[in-house]
Short mmCIF file of C-alpha atoms in Angstrom, two decimals:
data_model
loop_
_atom_site.label_atom_id
_atom_site.label_comp_id
_atom_site.label_asym_id
_atom_site.label_seq_id
_atom_site.Cartn_x
_atom_site.Cartn_y
_atom_site.Cartn_z
CA MET T 256 0.05 -0.37 -0.02
CA ALA T 257 1.18 3.09 -0.76
CA SER T 258 1.38 6.41 0.90
CA ILE T 259 2.83 9.84 1.17
CA VAL T 260 2.91 12.09 4.40
CA ALA T 261 4.92 15.19 4.05
CA GLU T 262 5.10 17.68 7.05
CA HIS T 263 5.97 21.06 7.06
CA ILE T 264 8.06 21.03 3.68
CA GLY T 265 10.23 24.04 3.12
CA VAL T 266 12.46 24.29 0.00
CA HIS T 267 14.57 27.38 0.30
CA TYR T 268 17.74 28.21 -1.36
CA LEU T 269 20.43 30.89 -1.85
CA ILE T 270 21.52 31.97 -5.43
CA PRO T 271 25.21 32.57 -5.22
CA GLN T 272 25.66 34.51 -8.34
CA ALA T 273 22.73 36.90 -7.49
CA LYS T 274 24.69 38.53 -4.57
CA SER T 275 24.21 42.08 -5.20
CA VAL T 276 21.25 42.80 -7.61
CA SER T 277 20.04 45.88 -6.32
CA LEU T 278 17.22 45.74 -8.66
CA LEU T 279 15.70 42.82 -7.01
CA GLY T 280 16.53 43.69 -3.18
CA SER T 281 13.18 45.69 -2.41
CA VAL T 282 10.72 43.65 -4.14
CA LYS T 283 9.40 41.02 -1.14
CA SER T 284 7.03 39.14 -3.46
CA LEU T 285 6.02 38.88 -7.14
CA THR T 286 2.98 37.02 -8.63
CA MET T 287 5.23 34.78 -10.34
CA GLY T 288 7.61 32.41 -8.84
CA GLY T 289 8.56 31.70 -5.39
CA VAL T 290 9.08 34.40 -2.90
CA ILE T 291 12.49 36.30 -3.00
CA LYS T 292 14.18 37.20 -0.08
CA ARG T 293 17.47 38.89 1.41
CA ASN T 294 19.18 36.58 3.59
CA HIS T 295 22.71 37.84 5.10
CA GLY T 296 23.05 40.09 2.18
CA ARG T 297 22.80 37.30 -0.24
CA LEU T 298 19.34 36.61 -2.30
CA GLY T 299 17.60 33.68 -1.51
CA ILE T 300 14.29 31.85 -2.74
CA THR T 301 11.64 30.16 -0.85
CA ALA T 302 10.33 27.49 -3.62
CA LEU T 303 7.85 25.88 -0.93
CA ASP T 304 6.78 27.06 2.16
CA ASN T 305 5.51 24.86 5.10
CA ILE T 306 3.60 22.53 2.86
CA SER T 307 1.74 19.51 4.51
CA LEU T 308 -0.03 16.98 3.17
CA SER T 309 -0.90 13.18 3.26
CA LEU T 310 -1.60 11.12 0.47
CA GLN T 311 -2.70 7.33 0.31
CA ASP T 312 -3.98 4.70 -2.39
CA GLY T 313 -6.94 6.08 -4.88
CA ASP T 314 -5.31 9.58 -4.34
CA ARG T 315 -5.11 11.54 -7.70
CA LEU T 316 -3.73 14.93 -6.99
CA GLY T 317 -3.82 17.71 -9.37
CA LEU T 318 -1.21 20.48 -9.03
CA ILE T 319 -2.79 23.81 -9.81
CA GLY T 320 -0.89 27.44 -10.08
CA HIS T 321 1.35 29.55 -12.27
CA ASN T 322 4.73 29.06 -13.89
CA GLY T 323 7.16 29.09 -10.73
CA ALA T 324 4.54 28.38 -8.10
CA GLY T 325 6.57 25.26 -6.97
CA LYS T 326 4.64 22.40 -8.91
CA SER T 327 7.33 21.03 -10.12
CA THR T 328 9.53 21.44 -6.86
CA LEU T 329 6.66 19.92 -4.92
CA LEU T 330 6.67 16.88 -7.44
CA ARG T 331 10.44 16.46 -7.15
CA VAL T 332 10.16 16.44 -3.42
CA LEU T 333 7.53 14.14 -3.49
CA ALA T 334 9.61 11.79 -5.96
CA GLY T 335 12.55 12.04 -3.65
CA ILE T 336 14.89 13.86 -5.96
CA LEU T 337 15.17 17.13 -4.10
CA PRO T 338 15.84 16.83 -0.22
CA PRO T 339 13.67 19.49 1.23
CA THR T 340 15.79 22.02 3.38
CA SER T 341 13.24 21.79 6.28
CA GLY T 342 10.05 19.73 7.47
CA ARG T 343 9.96 16.00 6.80
CA ILE T 344 8.53 13.57 4.30
CA ARG T 345 7.87 9.81 4.11
CA VAL T 346 7.03 8.19 0.90
CA GLU T 347 6.19 4.38 0.71
CA GLY T 348 5.70 2.64 -2.22
CA ARG T 349 7.85 2.37 -5.59
CA VAL T 350 7.68 5.76 -7.27
CA SER T 351 7.90 6.76 -10.82
CA ALA T 352 8.56 10.11 -11.82
CA LEU T 353 8.44 10.54 -15.42
CA MET T 354 9.56 13.90 -15.96
CA SER T 355 12.81 13.91 -17.90
CA ILE T 356 11.88 10.62 -20.44
CA HIS T 357 15.18 10.64 -22.15
CA LEU T 358 17.33 10.88 -19.63
CA GLY T 359 20.04 7.98 -19.42
CA LEU T 360 18.94 7.50 -23.39
CA GLU T 361 22.40 7.20 -25.08
CA THR T 362 22.74 8.00 -28.40
CA PHE T 363 25.21 6.00 -29.70
CA SER T 364 23.46 2.87 -28.38
CA THR T 365 21.00 0.83 -30.02
CA GLY T 366 17.12 0.82 -29.53
CA ARG T 367 17.15 -2.37 -27.89
CA GLU T 368 20.34 -1.43 -25.88
CA ASN T 369 18.90 1.92 -24.67
CA ILE T 370 15.48 0.02 -23.35
CA ARG T 371 17.56 -2.02 -21.00
CA GLY T 372 19.83 0.83 -20.26
CA ARG T 373 16.91 3.27 -19.56
CA ALA T 374 15.17 0.85 -17.98
CA ARG T 375 18.01 0.12 -15.62
CA PHE T 376 18.28 3.83 -14.83
CA MET T 377 14.78 4.05 -13.52
CA GLY T 378 15.80 1.15 -11.17
CA LEU T 379 14.31 -1.47 -12.33
CA THR T 380 15.73 -5.14 -11.84
CA GLU T 381 16.88 -7.15 -14.72
CA GLU T 382 13.93 -9.80 -14.23
CA GLU T 383 11.37 -6.75 -14.54
CA ILE T 384 13.28 -5.71 -17.58
CA ASP T 385 12.85 -8.93 -19.02
CA GLU T 386 9.28 -9.10 -18.68
CA LYS T 387 8.45 -5.95 -19.91
CA PHE T 388 11.26 -6.01 -23.05
CA ASP T 389 9.04 -7.54 -25.65
CA ASP T 390 5.97 -5.08 -25.01
CA ILE T 391 8.46 -1.97 -25.16
CA ALA T 392 9.56 -3.49 -28.31
CA THR T 393 5.85 -3.71 -29.81
CA PHE T 394 4.84 -0.72 -28.38
CA CYS T 395 7.04 1.54 -29.94
CA GLU T 396 6.52 -0.05 -33.18
CA LEU T 397 9.93 0.92 -34.06
CA GLY T 398 10.81 -2.34 -35.98
CA ASN T 399 13.98 -2.71 -37.54
CA TYR T 400 15.02 0.52 -36.19
CA LEU T 401 15.96 -0.73 -32.82
CA ASP T 402 18.57 -2.24 -34.06
CA LEU T 403 19.92 0.65 -34.95
CA PRO T 404 21.72 3.31 -32.75
CA ILE T 405 19.06 6.12 -31.74
CA ARG T 406 21.26 8.88 -33.37
CA ALA T 407 19.72 7.61 -36.64
CA TYR T 408 16.26 8.20 -35.04
CA SER T 409 13.72 11.29 -35.70
CA ALA T 410 13.22 13.26 -33.09
CA GLY T 411 9.93 11.67 -32.72
CA MET T 412 11.02 8.31 -32.90
CA ARG T 413 13.45 8.97 -30.11
CA LEU T 414 10.32 10.00 -27.89
CA ARG T 415 8.32 6.96 -28.92
CA LEU T 416 11.06 4.80 -27.98
CA ALA T 417 11.13 7.02 -24.48
CA PHE T 418 7.73 7.06 -23.99
CA SER T 419 6.86 3.51 -24.75
CA ILE T 420 10.25 2.50 -22.01
CA ALA T 421 8.88 5.23 -19.47
CA THR T 422 5.36 3.74 -19.51
CA ALA T 423 6.03 0.24 -19.09
CA PHE T 424 6.40 -0.63 -15.54
CA SER T 425 3.75 0.07 -13.33
CA PRO T 426 4.61 1.99 -10.20
CA GLU T 427 2.94 2.32 -6.80
CA ILE T 428 3.30 6.03 -7.13
CA LEU T 429 3.29 8.01 -10.24
CA ILE T 430 4.15 11.69 -10.62
CA LEU T 431 3.68 13.53 -14.00
CA ASP T 432 4.88 17.02 -14.39
CA GLU T 433 2.59 17.59 -17.67
CA TRP T 434 0.73 15.35 -20.22
CA LEU T 435 3.33 13.05 -21.89
CA SER T 436 2.35 12.49 -25.39
CA ALA T 437 4.30 10.92 -28.52
CA GLY T 438 4.30 10.50 -32.28
CA ASP T 439 1.72 11.14 -35.10
CA GLU T 440 -1.99 11.01 -34.65
CA TYR T 441 -2.14 7.64 -34.75
CA PHE T 442 0.72 7.18 -31.98
CA GLN T 443 -0.86 9.71 -29.66
CA LYS T 444 -4.00 8.11 -29.40
CA LYS T 445 -2.10 5.15 -28.56
CA ALA T 446 -0.41 6.64 -26.11
CA ARG T 447 -2.97 8.66 -24.76
CA GLY T 448 -4.57 5.10 -23.70
CA ARG T 449 -1.27 3.44 -22.37
CA LEU T 450 -0.43 6.26 -19.97
CA THR T 451 -4.13 6.22 -18.76
CA LYS T 452 -3.95 2.89 -18.29
CA LEU T 453 -0.69 3.07 -16.30
CA ILE T 454 -2.54 5.93 -14.13
CA ASP T 455 -5.50 3.74 -13.62
CA GLN T 456 -3.21 0.86 -12.04
CA THR T 457 -1.24 3.21 -9.77
CA GLY T 458 -2.42 4.13 -6.21
CA ILE T 459 -1.01 7.74 -5.97
CA PHE T 460 -0.71 9.69 -8.81
CA ALA T 461 0.49 13.31 -8.40
CA PHE T 462 0.16 15.34 -11.88
CA ALA T 463 1.26 19.22 -12.34
CA SER T 464 -0.59 20.69 -15.51
CA HIS T 465 -1.98 23.66 -16.90
CA ASN T 466 -4.51 22.02 -18.56
CA GLU T 467 -7.75 22.15 -16.67
CA SER T 468 -10.21 19.67 -18.26
CA LEU T 469 -7.40 16.95 -18.21
CA GLN T 470 -6.60 17.45 -14.77
CA GLN T 471 -10.12 17.37 -13.71
CA ARG T 472 -10.74 14.31 -15.64
CA MET T 473 -7.65 12.31 -14.76
CA CYS T 474 -7.62 13.74 -10.70
CA ASN T 475 -10.06 13.76 -7.93
CA LYS T 476 -8.12 16.00 -5.44
CA GLY T 477 -6.75 19.71 -6.49
CA LEU T 478 -3.89 21.78 -4.63
CA VAL T 479 -3.27 25.40 -5.54
CA LEU T 480 0.12 26.69 -5.06
CA ARG T 481 0.78 29.93 -4.70
CA ASN T 482 4.38 31.44 -4.37
CA GLY T 483 5.29 28.43 -2.72
CA LYS T 484 2.50 27.81 -0.04
CA ILE T 485 -0.62 25.79 -0.02
CA ALA T 486 -3.58 28.34 -1.29
CA PHE T 487 -6.40 25.74 -1.54
CA PHE T 488 -6.33 21.92 -0.87
CA GLY T 489 -9.30 20.25 -1.74
CA ASP T 490 -11.65 18.51 -4.45
CA VAL T 491 -10.42 19.12 -7.75
CA ALA T 492 -13.09 20.77 -9.41
CA GLU T 493 -13.34 23.20 -6.44
CA ALA T 494 -9.60 24.00 -6.33
CA HIS T 495 -10.15 25.13 -10.15
CA ALA T 496 -12.62 27.23 -8.94
CA PHE T 497 -10.89 28.50 -6.27
CA ASN T 498 -7.80 28.96 -8.75
CA LYS T 499 -10.24 31.41 -10.87
CA GLU T 500 -12.11 33.30 -8.50
CA ALA T 501 -8.83 34.31 -6.42
CA PRO T 502 -6.27 35.10 -8.80
CA ALA T 503 -2.76 35.37 -7.07
CA MET S 237 -4.25 5.64 8.14
CA THR S 238 -5.23 9.02 8.64
CA HIS S 239 -5.97 11.31 6.01
CA SER S 240 -5.84 14.58 8.08
CA PRO S 241 -2.14 16.21 8.81
CA SER S 242 -0.47 13.26 9.95
CA THR S 243 0.67 13.01 13.28
CA SER S 244 4.33 12.09 14.13
CA ALA S 245 3.56 8.08 14.39
CA ASP S 246 2.71 8.28 10.85
CA ILE S 247 5.87 9.54 9.78
CA ALA S 248 8.39 7.47 12.09
CA PRO S 249 11.55 7.04 10.67
CA PRO S 250 10.76 3.62 8.29
CA ARG S 251 11.71 0.11 9.06
CA ALA S 252 14.20 -1.24 6.59
CA LYS S 253 12.31 -1.53 3.04
CA SER S 254 14.16 -0.53 0.12
CA THR S 255 10.53 1.00 -1.53
CA THR S 256 10.60 3.63 1.42
CA TYR S 257 12.22 7.08 1.27
CA TYR S 258 12.01 8.78 4.52
CA PHE S 259 13.69 12.47 4.86
CA ASP S 260 13.92 14.82 7.62
CA ALA S 261 15.49 17.97 7.01
CA SER S 262 16.33 18.26 10.69
CA SER S 263 18.15 15.13 11.52
CA SER S 264 18.62 12.94 7.96
CA ARG S 265 22.37 14.46 7.41
CA PHE S 266 24.23 11.22 7.34
CA ASP S 267 21.22 8.61 6.50
CA TYR S 268 20.70 10.74 3.15
CA ALA S 269 24.58 10.04 2.51
CA VAL S 270 24.67 6.64 3.40
CA ASP S 271 21.42 5.70 1.74
CA ASP S 272 22.96 7.66 -1.51
CA LEU S 273 26.05 5.31 -1.15
CA LYS S 274 24.12 2.26 -0.70
CA SER S 275 21.69 2.61 -3.15
CA ALA S 276 24.37 3.60 -6.01
CA PHE S 277 26.14 0.08 -4.81
CA SER S 278 23.11 -2.08 -4.98
CA ASN S 279 22.93 -2.25 -8.67
CA LEU S 280 25.56 -3.75 -10.32
CA LYS S 281 23.96 -3.83 -13.82
CA LEU S 282 23.35 -0.50 -14.08
CA ILE S 283 26.80 0.60 -12.83
CA GLY S 284 27.88 -1.72 -15.47
CA SER S 285 26.01 0.06 -18.40
CA LEU S 286 27.05 3.43 -16.86
CA VAL S 287 30.34 3.08 -16.99
CA ARG S 288 30.66 1.27 -20.41
CA THR S 289 28.37 3.90 -22.09
CA GLY S 290 30.52 6.49 -20.36
CA PHE S 291 33.47 5.18 -21.82
CA LEU S 292 32.26 4.13 -25.32
CA ALA S 293 31.08 7.63 -25.67
CA ARG S 294 34.51 8.95 -25.70
CA TYR S 295 35.62 6.49 -28.62
CA HIS S 296 32.53 5.51 -30.50
CA GLY S 297 33.03 5.71 -34.05
CA THR S 298 36.79 5.43 -33.83
CA LEU S 299 38.78 2.60 -35.82
CA LEU S 300 40.87 1.99 -32.42
CA GLY S 301 38.45 2.51 -29.97
CA GLY S 302 40.02 2.00 -26.35
CA PHE S 303 43.25 1.59 -27.84
CA TRP S 304 43.56 5.12 -28.92
CA ILE S 305 44.50 5.37 -25.20
CA THR S 306 47.27 3.09 -25.47
CA VAL S 307 48.43 5.19 -28.73
CA THR S 308 48.46 7.79 -26.79
CA THR S 309 50.21 6.62 -23.81
CA ALA S 310 52.89 4.77 -25.77
CA MET S 311 53.98 8.44 -27.57
CA THR S 312 53.86 9.95 -24.61
CA VAL S 313 56.32 7.84 -22.32
CA SER S 314 58.26 7.03 -25.83
CA GLY S 315 58.98 10.68 -26.02
CA LEU S 316 59.91 11.35 -22.58
CA ALA S 317 61.74 8.33 -22.02
CA LEU S 318 64.22 8.63 -25.18
CA LEU S 319 64.35 12.56 -24.91
CA TYR S 320 64.94 12.60 -20.45
CA GLY S 321 67.16 9.51 -20.81
CA GLN S 322 69.45 11.22 -23.22
CA ILE S 323 69.35 14.52 -20.73
CA PHE S 324 69.43 12.51 -17.61
CA GLY S 325 72.03 10.00 -19.20
CA ALA S 326 70.38 7.25 -17.51
CA SER S 327 70.49 3.88 -18.77
CA MET S 328 67.36 2.94 -21.30
CA THR S 329 66.48 -0.45 -19.69
CA GLU S 330 65.97 1.02 -16.27
CA TYR S 331 64.57 4.49 -17.84
CA PHE S 332 62.31 3.26 -19.97
CA PRO S 333 60.26 1.15 -17.65
CA TYR S 334 60.05 3.78 -14.95
CA VAL S 335 58.96 6.35 -17.22
CA ALA S 336 56.10 3.95 -18.61
CA VAL S 337 54.66 3.14 -15.02
CA GLY S 338 55.25 6.71 -13.56
CA ILE S 339 53.31 8.26 -16.66
CA VAL S 340 50.30 5.62 -16.33
CA VAL S 341 50.21 5.64 -12.66
CA TRP S 342 50.52 9.43 -12.44
CA GLY S 343 47.49 9.52 -15.35
CA LEU S 344 45.04 7.46 -13.23
CA ILE S 345 45.73 9.60 -9.93
CA SER S 346 45.69 13.12 -11.82
CA THR S 347 42.24 11.75 -13.98
CA MET S 348 40.54 10.58 -10.66
CA ILE S 349 41.40 14.27 -9.42
CA ASN S 350 40.41 16.36 -11.98
CA ASP S 351 37.22 14.01 -12.87
CA GLY S 352 36.37 13.90 -9.26
CA ALA S 353 36.45 18.04 -8.57
CA SER S 354 33.38 18.33 -12.06
CA VAL S 355 31.72 14.71 -10.89
CA PHE S 356 28.68 16.54 -9.86
CA LEU S 357 28.58 19.24 -12.00
CA VAL S 358 28.59 17.41 -15.33
CA SER S 359 25.90 14.78 -13.75
CA SER S 360 23.77 17.31 -11.87
CA GLY S 361 21.35 16.90 -14.91
CA PHE S 362 20.72 13.21 -13.83
CA PHE S 363 20.21 13.57 -10.28
CA THR S 364 18.10 16.75 -9.98
CA GLN S 365 15.69 15.32 -12.81
CA SER S 366 15.45 11.83 -11.41
CA PRO S 367 15.47 9.66 -8.26
CA ILE S 368 18.99 8.57 -8.70
CA ALA S 369 22.08 8.31 -6.17
CA LYS S 370 24.68 10.93 -6.28
CA SER S 371 27.51 8.92 -5.96
CA LEU S 372 26.58 6.48 -8.70
CA PHE S 373 27.99 9.26 -10.70
CA VAL S 374 31.63 8.74 -8.79
CA VAL S 375 31.54 5.07 -9.61
CA ARG S 376 31.05 5.93 -12.52
CA ALA S 377 34.06 8.17 -13.02
CA ILE S 378 36.31 5.81 -11.31
CA GLY S 379 34.97 3.22 -13.16
CA VAL S 380 35.36 4.92 -16.75
CA ALA S 381 39.47 5.72 -15.26
CA ALA S 382 39.62 2.11 -14.46
CA ILE S 383 38.71 0.72 -17.73
CA GLY S 384 40.91 3.12 -19.48
CA MET S 385 43.75 2.10 -17.24
CA CYS S 386 43.66 -1.08 -18.72
CA PHE S 387 44.28 -0.05 -22.10
CA LYS S 388 47.35 1.69 -20.40
CA LEU S 389 48.43 -1.06 -18.87
CA ILE S 390 49.42 -2.95 -22.19
CA VAL S 391 52.02 -0.07 -22.99
CA VAL S 392 53.58 -1.13 -19.06
CA ALA S 393 53.54 -4.92 -20.06
CA VAL S 394 55.05 -4.31 -23.02
CA VAL S 395 57.74 -2.04 -21.98
CA ILE S 396 58.66 -4.47 -18.90
CA TYR S 397 58.82 -7.22 -20.91
CA ALA S 398 60.95 -5.74 -23.79
CA VAL S 399 63.53 -4.53 -21.27
CA GLY S 400 63.73 -8.19 -19.45
CA LEU S 401 61.91 -7.25 -16.48
CA ARG S 402 60.21 -10.33 -15.05
CA PRO S 403 58.40 -9.35 -11.82
CA SER S 404 57.58 -12.11 -9.79
CA LEU S 405 53.99 -13.23 -8.86
CA THR S 406 54.46 -11.68 -5.38
CA ASP S 407 55.55 -7.95 -6.64
CA LEU S 408 52.63 -8.26 -9.12
CA GLY S 409 50.32 -8.81 -6.31
CA VAL S 410 51.94 -6.08 -4.21
CA ALA S 411 51.86 -3.39 -7.40
CA LEU S 412 47.83 -4.78 -7.58
CA LEU S 413 47.50 -3.76 -3.98
CA GLY S 414 49.19 -0.28 -4.19
CA LEU S 415 46.55 -0.04 -7.18
CA ALA S 416 43.44 -1.17 -5.42
CA LEU S 417 44.73 1.34 -2.94
CA ILE S 418 44.75 4.11 -5.26
CA TYR S 419 41.18 3.49 -6.24
CA TRP S 420 39.82 3.39 -3.08
CA THR S 421 41.60 6.54 -2.21
CA GLY S 422 40.30 8.18 -5.66
CA PHE S 423 36.77 7.13 -5.22
CA TRP S 424 36.47 9.10 -1.48
CA PHE S 425 38.97 11.90 -2.94
CA ALA S 426 36.27 12.37 -5.94
CA LEU S 427 33.64 12.11 -3.66
CA GLY S 428 34.48 14.67 -1.63
CA LEU S 429 36.22 17.43 -3.95
CA GLY S 430 33.22 16.56 -6.01
CA THR S 431 31.17 17.66 -2.85
CA LEU S 432 33.20 20.89 -2.84
CA GLY S 433 33.35 21.69 -6.27
CA ALA S 434 29.49 21.57 -6.88
CA ARG S 435 29.39 24.46 -4.16
CA PHE S 436 32.82 26.16 -5.34
CA ARG S 437 33.22 26.72 -8.73
CA ASP S 438 36.67 27.67 -8.56
CA VAL S 439 37.97 24.15 -7.21
CA GLY S 440 38.00 22.86 -10.89
CA GLN S 441 40.53 25.43 -11.70
CA LEU S 442 42.35 25.42 -8.69
CA THR S 443 42.59 21.62 -9.06
CA ALA S 444 44.11 21.71 -12.64
CA ALA S 445 46.41 24.04 -11.69
CA PHE S 446 47.63 22.08 -8.54
CA LEU S 447 47.65 19.08 -10.65
CA THR S 448 50.42 21.01 -13.01
CA PHE S 449 52.14 21.57 -10.28
CA ALA S 450 52.32 18.65 -8.85
CA PHE S 451 53.35 16.56 -11.95
CA PHE S 452 56.99 18.45 -11.50
CA VAL S 453 57.22 18.03 -7.93
CA THR S 454 56.14 14.44 -8.10
CA PRO S 455 59.02 11.97 -9.39
CA VAL S 456 57.16 10.82 -12.41
CA PHE S 457 59.57 11.09 -15.02
CA TRP S 458 62.94 11.77 -12.87
CA GLN S 459 64.45 9.91 -10.37
CA ALA S 460 64.02 11.21 -6.65
CA SER S 461 67.87 9.89 -5.95
CA ARG S 462 69.33 13.03 -8.36
CA LEU S 463 67.33 15.49 -5.63
CA GLY S 464 70.37 15.59 -3.26
CA GLU S 465 69.47 17.71 -0.36
CA TYR S 466 65.87 18.26 -1.71
CA GLN S 467 65.26 14.66 -1.03
CA PHE S 468 61.99 15.86 1.02
CA ILE S 469 60.25 17.05 -1.97
CA VAL S 470 59.94 13.03 -2.08
CA GLN S 471 59.67 12.26 1.31
CA TYR S 472 57.01 13.97 2.14
CA ASN S 473 54.78 13.88 -0.90
CA PRO S 474 52.08 11.49 -0.34
CA LEU S 475 51.29 11.22 -4.58
CA ALA S 476 55.06 10.35 -4.61
CA HIS S 477 54.09 7.54 -2.25
CA PHE S 478 51.15 6.44 -3.97
CA LEU S 479 53.07 6.46 -7.23
CA ASN S 480 55.74 4.01 -5.60
CA THR S 481 53.36 1.72 -3.94
CA VAL S 482 52.79 0.45 -8.02
CA ARG S 483 55.96 1.18 -9.43
CA GLY S 484 58.10 0.02 -6.47
CA PRO S 485 57.50 -3.47 -6.85
CA LEU S 486 57.15 -3.81 -10.35
CA LEU S 487 60.94 -2.67 -10.93
CA GLY S 488 62.02 -3.60 -7.80
CA LEU S 489 62.61 0.08 -6.42
CA PRO S 490 63.53 0.65 -3.09
CA GLY S 491 61.19 1.92 -0.21
CA VAL S 492 57.95 0.09 -0.98
CA ALA S 493 57.17 -0.48 3.06
CA GLU S 494 57.82 3.05 3.60
CA SER S 495 55.51 4.17 0.80
CA PHE S 496 52.34 1.89 1.78
CA LEU S 497 52.66 3.32 5.31
CA TRP S 498 52.59 6.63 3.84
CA ALA S 499 49.43 5.83 1.02
CA THR S 500 47.50 3.84 3.65
CA CYS S 501 47.60 6.66 6.22
CA SER S 502 46.72 9.30 3.39
CA SER S 503 44.31 7.39 2.26
CA LEU S 504 42.51 6.81 5.58
CA ALA S 505 43.12 10.74 6.29
CA ILE S 506 41.03 11.25 2.33
CA THR S 507 38.57 8.35 3.19
CA VAL S 508 37.33 10.27 6.45
CA ALA S 509 37.46 13.59 4.89
CA GLY S 510 35.82 12.42 1.78
CA ALA S 511 33.30 10.41 3.59
CA LEU S 512 32.34 13.70 6.09
CA MET S 513 32.32 16.09 3.33
CA PHE S 514 29.82 13.95 1.41
CA GLY S 515 27.94 13.04 4.42
CA ILE S 516 27.35 16.44 5.36
CA PHE S 517 26.99 18.33 2.22
CA ALA S 518 25.17 15.20 0.17
CA ARG S 519 21.40 16.64 0.50
CA ARG S 520 22.66 20.03 -0.62
CA LEU S 521 24.25 18.71 -3.99
CA CYS S 522 20.51 19.35 -6.06
CA TYR S 523 20.66 23.00 -4.78
CA TRP S 524 24.27 23.62 -5.62
CA SER S 525 24.52 22.29 -9.24
#
């Protein structure tokens, strides 16, 4: 059983390169982005501020907020990529974070080598890879191209391969930063079905997006982030309503 | 499990289970680094493919592949040995293997130091975008250096054989032990220096500058015996001792035991310093790089 419990999560960091930007010095908060503060004469950003939240099996969380509100940062904290600077978090269950699905692909290796390499990169065991290998090879429909180095692929073909690998393994917690799509119209339809099925099989799903209708369809909970703080947490439709009624 | 903001009981440190991630910003300092190291070494197949692709990426599409390293090493060694052999008036059968082992082992040490300083900067794209162990990229750097070393050792083997040296199995074993000590030290050094280098960008430049200096004050291609009253340069230079743990046994040079003592002590200090550095700051790496 999957669960995520986060208590008073904060992500604060200094920007070493921006020591004396006097222009920003007087700005206490912006409508966009985390809160910029001065800390011992240096500029710091508070990307997340005192976030507490608890998710369990069946929760489909939609993250709502404008650019820089902290959606991706929160997803990265939940995925175990970014250790927060304050607070604590406990995540039970295998996490799959589909943020950079190209990561770990090697241009000089063949499609087949890359299926294995990228799956290892995602933390999967050899048995799991063996089990899913044919499924990936069939789904991407790259045929003989799988035996060529992927530098010979078009951008679309690469994306098809990356997508097929990323969505082959069913995690307990799925984290998605914007909807994934790949290929031409025909393949996009196929990809949509596969991703939807993956989400349905997942215990907890966290999804950041600017696409309201998609989020309403895929999620049952909504969390509105404003300058790194939780402005609203509840039903997804209410969250969107809140987001429109109370603009930052 | 309740759905309301959790109580402390909900978030107690987890029982040992690989699918559980727990992080407490106020106390998980060393645990975070230890988990990172454990995770890095838990998947040998992943290490294998990362090292392989990391190495192959450099030589892909070339005719000789990794043997270009052999060629480059052979050129450097021959050039140095022929020229400085004349200048120093040394006997070729002694000087050629001396330079060969010196250059090859020095190459390993300097590669590990140089790559170590930037290891987290060049790999930050990976660990800031996916939940993967940071120390894995140190393992990768050391692994790539180790494969390169195999291609360089070909030169050493050929030169040693050609001049008629036949080191005993014991000598070979001791030299391998020295090499293992260098890899071990290199790993912890890269882990610590890489962490420092991620925070302070000057570290990489400083390291490169220092290595140039160190190359000349370490008896890589000149013999320590020629120093006269400046012997202390070699005596108190840990790099010279690391070098001698491999070259000494292979060529029958003196002071191998003393060098092992020096190298082991230096190694211990570096291990502790590297572990502390990474242990304290591993969780800041995502913010720095």
